[in-house]
């Protein structure tokens, strides 16, 4: 799992730190997986490949906005300000995503992670959803998650996991616009906002790559997404051992 890198307070300390809310770890461990944290750091494709060599699956987690220059747009006033640490996280996660897709490693994207996946594969984002849908329901602010009903696309991997619809915990003011190469929409909400994508099963039948715009870690009474990526990772590990 990838992590944040920003100023953080703990006890008497106020320092630049890499961290991830523990609820993400609980999602993985409750589903039977072993959690490993990947702090943002300078990487190139070769270093990303070395990191992936030690993993069986990858989760790109939530966090700050992806820098819009990554998908060829100027910064919207509502988009997070440019920061060196955020640029480093973007670059690392793009490299990890590209490497995971190349090798067929199971990948789950969560919120920002869905956007990272899309941008890494050449897609773009809506930088501020209220400009598109006319309201702030998707991110009401003050760390209060809103509940949206998402409807899955029949025949998608996601539909096989969660059924026709699900109530999702959302906290995002950005969303996927133009799809990245090889991705298909697997869920939307009532506004038509893309709430999940995955690699096209027609062209990538063996690849388990699913990304959701919502926060499944906020509902650990429903471990289906975490269980699915852990199960896919176990299968990937077995295939590597037998290769």
Short mmCIF file of C-alpha atoms in Angstrom, two decimals:
data_model
loop_
_atom_site.label_atom_id
_atom_site.label_comp_id
_atom_site.label_asym_id
_atom_site.label_seq_id
_atom_site.Cartn_x
_atom_site.Cartn_y
_atom_site.Cartn_z
CA UNK A 1 0.00 0.00 0.00
CA UNK A 2 1.21 3.47 -0.90
CA UNK A 3 1.31 6.19 1.75
CA UNK A 4 1.06 9.91 2.33
CA UNK A 5 4.11 12.18 2.71
CA UNK A 6 3.38 15.51 4.39
CA UNK A 7 3.68 17.46 7.63
CA UNK A 8 2.13 15.56 10.54
CA UNK A 9 1.78 15.96 14.30
CA UNK A 10 2.24 13.24 16.90
CA UNK A 11 2.82 13.99 20.57
CA UNK A 12 5.34 16.83 20.84
CA UNK A 13 6.54 16.30 17.28
CA UNK A 14 5.45 18.24 14.20
CA UNK A 15 7.47 16.75 11.39
CA UNK A 16 7.38 15.77 7.73
CA UNK A 17 6.27 12.14 7.79
CA UNK A 18 5.10 9.21 5.72
CA UNK A 19 1.93 7.62 7.06
CA UNK A 20 -1.32 5.85 6.25
CA UNK A 21 -4.52 5.65 8.33
CA UNK A 22 -4.59 2.30 10.12
CA UNK A 23 -8.03 1.49 8.76
CA UNK A 24 -6.41 0.65 5.39
CA UNK A 25 -4.12 -1.86 7.09
CA UNK A 26 -7.08 -3.37 8.90
CA UNK A 27 -8.87 -3.88 5.61
CA UNK A 28 -5.95 -5.91 4.26
CA UNK A 29 -5.19 -7.89 7.41
CA UNK A 30 -8.84 -8.72 8.15
CA UNK A 31 -9.08 -10.05 4.61
CA UNK A 32 -6.14 -12.37 5.27
CA UNK A 33 -3.37 -10.35 3.65
CA UNK A 34 -0.04 -9.02 4.94
CA UNK A 35 0.23 -5.24 4.74
CA UNK A 36 3.41 -3.58 3.48
CA UNK A 37 3.76 0.22 3.33
CA UNK A 38 5.45 2.01 0.44
CA UNK A 39 6.51 5.56 1.36
CA UNK A 40 6.88 8.12 -1.42
CA UNK A 41 10.49 8.35 -2.59
CA UNK A 42 12.40 9.12 -5.79
CA UNK A 43 11.97 6.22 -8.21
CA UNK A 44 12.43 5.37 -11.85
CA UNK A 45 10.92 2.42 -13.68
CA UNK A 46 13.83 0.17 -12.70
CA UNK A 47 13.43 0.95 -8.99
CA UNK A 48 9.67 0.48 -9.26
CA UNK A 49 10.26 -2.95 -10.77
CA UNK A 50 12.56 -3.88 -7.86
CA UNK A 51 9.89 -2.80 -5.37
CA UNK A 52 7.22 -4.82 -7.18
CA UNK A 53 9.48 -7.89 -7.19
CA UNK A 54 8.89 -8.14 -3.42
CA UNK A 55 5.09 -7.83 -3.60
CA UNK A 56 2.15 -10.00 -4.61
CA UNK A 57 -0.37 -7.18 -5.01
CA UNK A 58 -0.62 -3.40 -4.94
CA UNK A 59 -3.09 -0.95 -3.40
CA UNK A 60 -2.90 2.70 -4.43
CA UNK A 61 -4.52 4.57 -1.54
CA UNK A 62 -6.31 7.88 -1.07
CA UNK A 63 -4.69 11.26 -0.58
CA UNK A 64 -4.12 14.66 -2.12
CA UNK A 65 -5.03 15.67 -5.67
CA UNK A 66 -2.94 14.39 -8.55
CA UNK A 67 -0.94 17.25 -10.05
CA UNK A 68 -2.89 18.36 -13.17
CA UNK A 69 0.24 18.85 -15.28
CA UNK A 70 0.42 15.04 -15.30
CA UNK A 71 -2.59 15.00 -17.59
CA UNK A 72 -1.89 18.19 -19.49
CA UNK A 73 -4.12 20.70 -17.69
CA UNK A 74 -3.47 23.95 -15.82
CA UNK A 75 -4.29 23.92 -12.13
CA UNK A 76 -7.91 24.66 -11.16
CA UNK A 77 -8.18 27.04 -8.15
CA UNK A 78 -9.82 24.24 -6.12
CA UNK A 79 -7.05 21.72 -6.86
CA UNK A 80 -4.45 21.16 -4.14
CA UNK A 81 -1.47 23.48 -4.48
CA UNK A 82 1.73 22.22 -6.02
CA UNK A 83 4.09 20.56 -3.52
CA UNK A 84 7.34 18.68 -4.04
CA UNK A 85 6.25 15.77 -1.83
CA UNK A 86 3.02 15.37 -3.76
CA UNK A 87 4.92 15.40 -7.07
CA UNK A 88 7.19 12.67 -5.72
CA UNK A 89 4.22 10.58 -4.65
CA UNK A 90 2.57 11.02 -8.05
CA UNK A 91 5.72 9.95 -9.90
CA UNK A 92 6.26 6.91 -7.70
CA UNK A 93 2.67 5.73 -7.96
CA UNK A 94 2.59 6.22 -11.73
CA UNK A 95 5.71 4.04 -12.02
CA UNK A 96 4.26 1.39 -9.71
CA UNK A 97 0.97 1.29 -11.62
CA UNK A 98 2.69 0.96 -14.99
CA UNK A 99 4.91 -1.80 -13.64
CA UNK A 100 2.04 -3.68 -12.01
CA UNK A 101 -0.04 -3.56 -15.19
CA UNK A 102 2.91 -4.75 -17.31
CA UNK A 103 3.48 -7.79 -15.11
CA UNK A 104 -0.19 -8.58 -14.47
CA UNK A 105 0.01 -7.93 -10.73
CA UNK A 106 -3.33 -7.52 -8.92
CA UNK A 107 -4.05 -3.86 -8.21
CA UNK A 108 -6.75 -2.08 -6.22
CA UNK A 109 -7.09 1.68 -6.47
CA UNK A 110 -8.95 3.62 -3.76
CA UNK A 111 -10.23 7.17 -4.38
CA UNK A 112 -7.05 9.03 -5.41
CA UNK A 113 -5.82 5.56 -6.42
CA UNK A 114 -8.51 5.34 -9.12
CA UNK A 115 -7.40 8.71 -10.44
CA UNK A 116 -3.72 7.71 -10.36
CA UNK A 117 -4.49 4.54 -12.31
CA UNK A 118 -6.41 6.51 -14.93
CA UNK A 119 -3.75 9.20 -15.35
CA UNK A 120 -0.89 6.67 -15.39
CA UNK A 121 -2.61 5.02 -18.37
CA UNK A 122 -3.07 8.30 -20.24
CA UNK A 123 -6.48 9.47 -19.00
CA UNK A 124 -7.62 12.80 -17.58
CA UNK A 125 -9.60 14.06 -14.58
CA UNK A 126 -12.38 16.48 -13.78
CA UNK A 127 -10.52 18.78 -11.41
CA UNK A 128 -13.58 20.05 -9.53
CA UNK A 129 -16.82 18.05 -9.63
CA UNK A 130 -19.11 20.88 -8.45
CA UNK A 131 -18.34 22.57 -11.79
CA UNK A 132 -19.58 19.44 -13.57
CA UNK A 133 -22.54 18.24 -11.47
CA UNK A 134 -23.56 21.46 -9.74
CA UNK A 135 -23.34 20.36 -6.10
CA UNK A 136 -20.85 19.35 -3.38
CA UNK A 137 -22.41 16.04 -2.29
CA UNK A 138 -19.34 14.03 -3.26
CA UNK A 139 -17.16 16.00 -0.82
CA UNK A 140 -19.02 17.94 1.84
CA UNK A 141 -15.85 18.87 3.73
CA UNK A 142 -14.72 18.69 7.37
CA UNK A 143 -13.79 14.98 6.97
CA UNK A 144 -17.46 13.99 6.73
CA UNK A 145 -18.02 11.14 4.28
CA UNK A 146 -21.16 11.22 2.17
CA UNK A 147 -23.04 8.11 1.05
CA UNK A 148 -23.66 7.62 -2.65
CA UNK A 149 -25.41 4.75 -4.37
CA UNK A 150 -23.22 3.38 -7.15
CA UNK A 151 -24.50 1.11 -9.90
CA UNK A 152 -22.17 -1.39 -11.49
CA UNK A 153 -21.85 -2.33 -15.15
CA UNK A 154 -23.21 -5.83 -15.86
CA UNK A 155 -20.46 -8.30 -16.68
CA UNK A 156 -17.72 -6.31 -14.97
CA UNK A 157 -15.39 -7.75 -12.33
CA UNK A 158 -16.82 -5.24 -9.87
CA UNK A 159 -20.41 -6.35 -10.55
CA UNK A 160 -19.36 -9.94 -9.84
CA UNK A 161 -17.98 -8.77 -6.49
CA UNK A 162 -20.59 -6.36 -5.14
CA UNK A 163 -23.70 -6.95 -7.25
CA UNK A 164 -25.84 -4.44 -9.14
CA UNK A 165 -25.45 -1.59 -6.67
CA UNK A 166 -23.85 -0.59 -3.40
CA UNK A 167 -23.85 2.29 -0.93
CA UNK A 168 -20.41 3.88 -1.06
CA UNK A 169 -18.59 6.20 1.33
CA UNK A 170 -17.36 9.11 -0.77
CA UNK A 171 -15.01 12.01 -0.14
CA UNK A 172 -13.73 13.38 -3.45
CA UNK A 173 -14.04 16.63 -5.36
CA UNK A 174 -12.33 15.21 -8.46
CA UNK A 175 -13.19 12.27 -10.70
CA UNK A 176 -12.20 10.46 -13.86
CA UNK A 177 -12.98 12.23 -17.13
CA UNK A 178 -11.38 10.66 -20.24
CA UNK A 179 -10.49 7.02 -19.65
CA UNK A 180 -6.91 5.78 -19.69
CA UNK A 181 -5.81 3.15 -22.21
CA UNK A 182 -7.34 -0.27 -21.60
CA UNK A 183 -9.73 0.90 -18.88
CA UNK A 184 -13.51 0.53 -18.90
CA UNK A 185 -16.14 2.00 -16.59
CA UNK A 186 -17.45 -0.51 -14.07
CA UNK A 187 -19.65 1.76 -11.89
CA UNK A 188 -21.30 5.17 -11.94
CA UNK A 189 -23.55 7.15 -9.62
CA UNK A 190 -26.84 8.92 -10.30
CA UNK A 191 -24.99 12.00 -11.61
CA UNK A 192 -23.13 9.90 -14.17
CA UNK A 193 -19.85 10.36 -12.29
CA UNK A 194 -17.46 7.48 -12.93
CA UNK A 195 -17.19 5.70 -9.59
CA UNK A 196 -15.11 2.68 -10.65
CA UNK A 197 -12.92 1.49 -13.51
CA UNK A 198 -11.10 -1.73 -14.32
CA UNK A 199 -8.94 -3.17 -17.06
CA UNK A 200 -11.09 -4.41 -19.93
CA UNK A 201 -11.71 -8.14 -19.47
CA UNK A 202 -11.88 -8.58 -23.26
CA UNK A 203 -8.28 -7.50 -23.71
CA UNK A 204 -6.90 -8.36 -20.25
CA UNK A 205 -8.81 -11.52 -19.23
CA UNK A 206 -6.30 -12.56 -16.56
CA UNK A 207 -5.54 -9.12 -15.08
CA UNK A 208 -7.18 -8.21 -11.75
CA UNK A 209 -7.06 -4.40 -11.83
CA UNK A 210 -10.01 -2.64 -10.20
CA UNK A 211 -10.21 0.93 -8.90
CA UNK A 212 -13.04 2.61 -7.02
CA UNK A 213 -13.61 6.30 -6.39
CA UNK A 214 -15.06 5.59 -2.95
CA UNK A 215 -13.47 4.48 0.34
CA UNK A 216 -14.11 0.78 1.09
CA UNK A 217 -11.86 1.02 4.15
CA UNK A 218 -14.57 3.15 5.78
CA UNK A 219 -16.93 0.15 5.77
CA UNK A 220 -14.94 -2.78 7.17
CA UNK A 221 -18.16 -4.67 7.76
CA UNK A 222 -17.92 -5.25 3.98
CA UNK A 223 -14.51 -6.70 3.10
CA UNK A 224 -15.35 -7.87 -0.41
CA UNK A 225 -12.96 -5.56 -2.25
CA UNK A 226 -10.08 -6.19 0.15
CA UNK A 227 -10.77 -9.92 0.12
CA UNK A 228 -10.81 -9.94 -3.67
CA UNK A 229 -7.45 -8.23 -4.07
CA UNK A 230 -5.89 -10.43 -1.35
CA UNK A 231 -7.23 -13.55 -3.08
CA UNK A 232 -5.97 -12.33 -6.45
CA UNK A 233 -2.56 -11.60 -4.89
CA UNK A 234 -2.39 -15.12 -3.45
CA UNK A 235 -3.10 -16.55 -6.90
CA UNK A 236 -0.47 -14.29 -8.45
CA UNK A 237 2.09 -15.45 -5.86
CA UNK A 238 1.32 -19.09 -6.59
CA UNK A 239 1.73 -18.56 -10.32
CA UNK A 240 5.13 -16.91 -9.75
CA UNK A 241 6.31 -19.84 -7.61
CA UNK A 242 5.23 -22.33 -10.25
CA UNK A 243 6.65 -20.41 -13.20
#
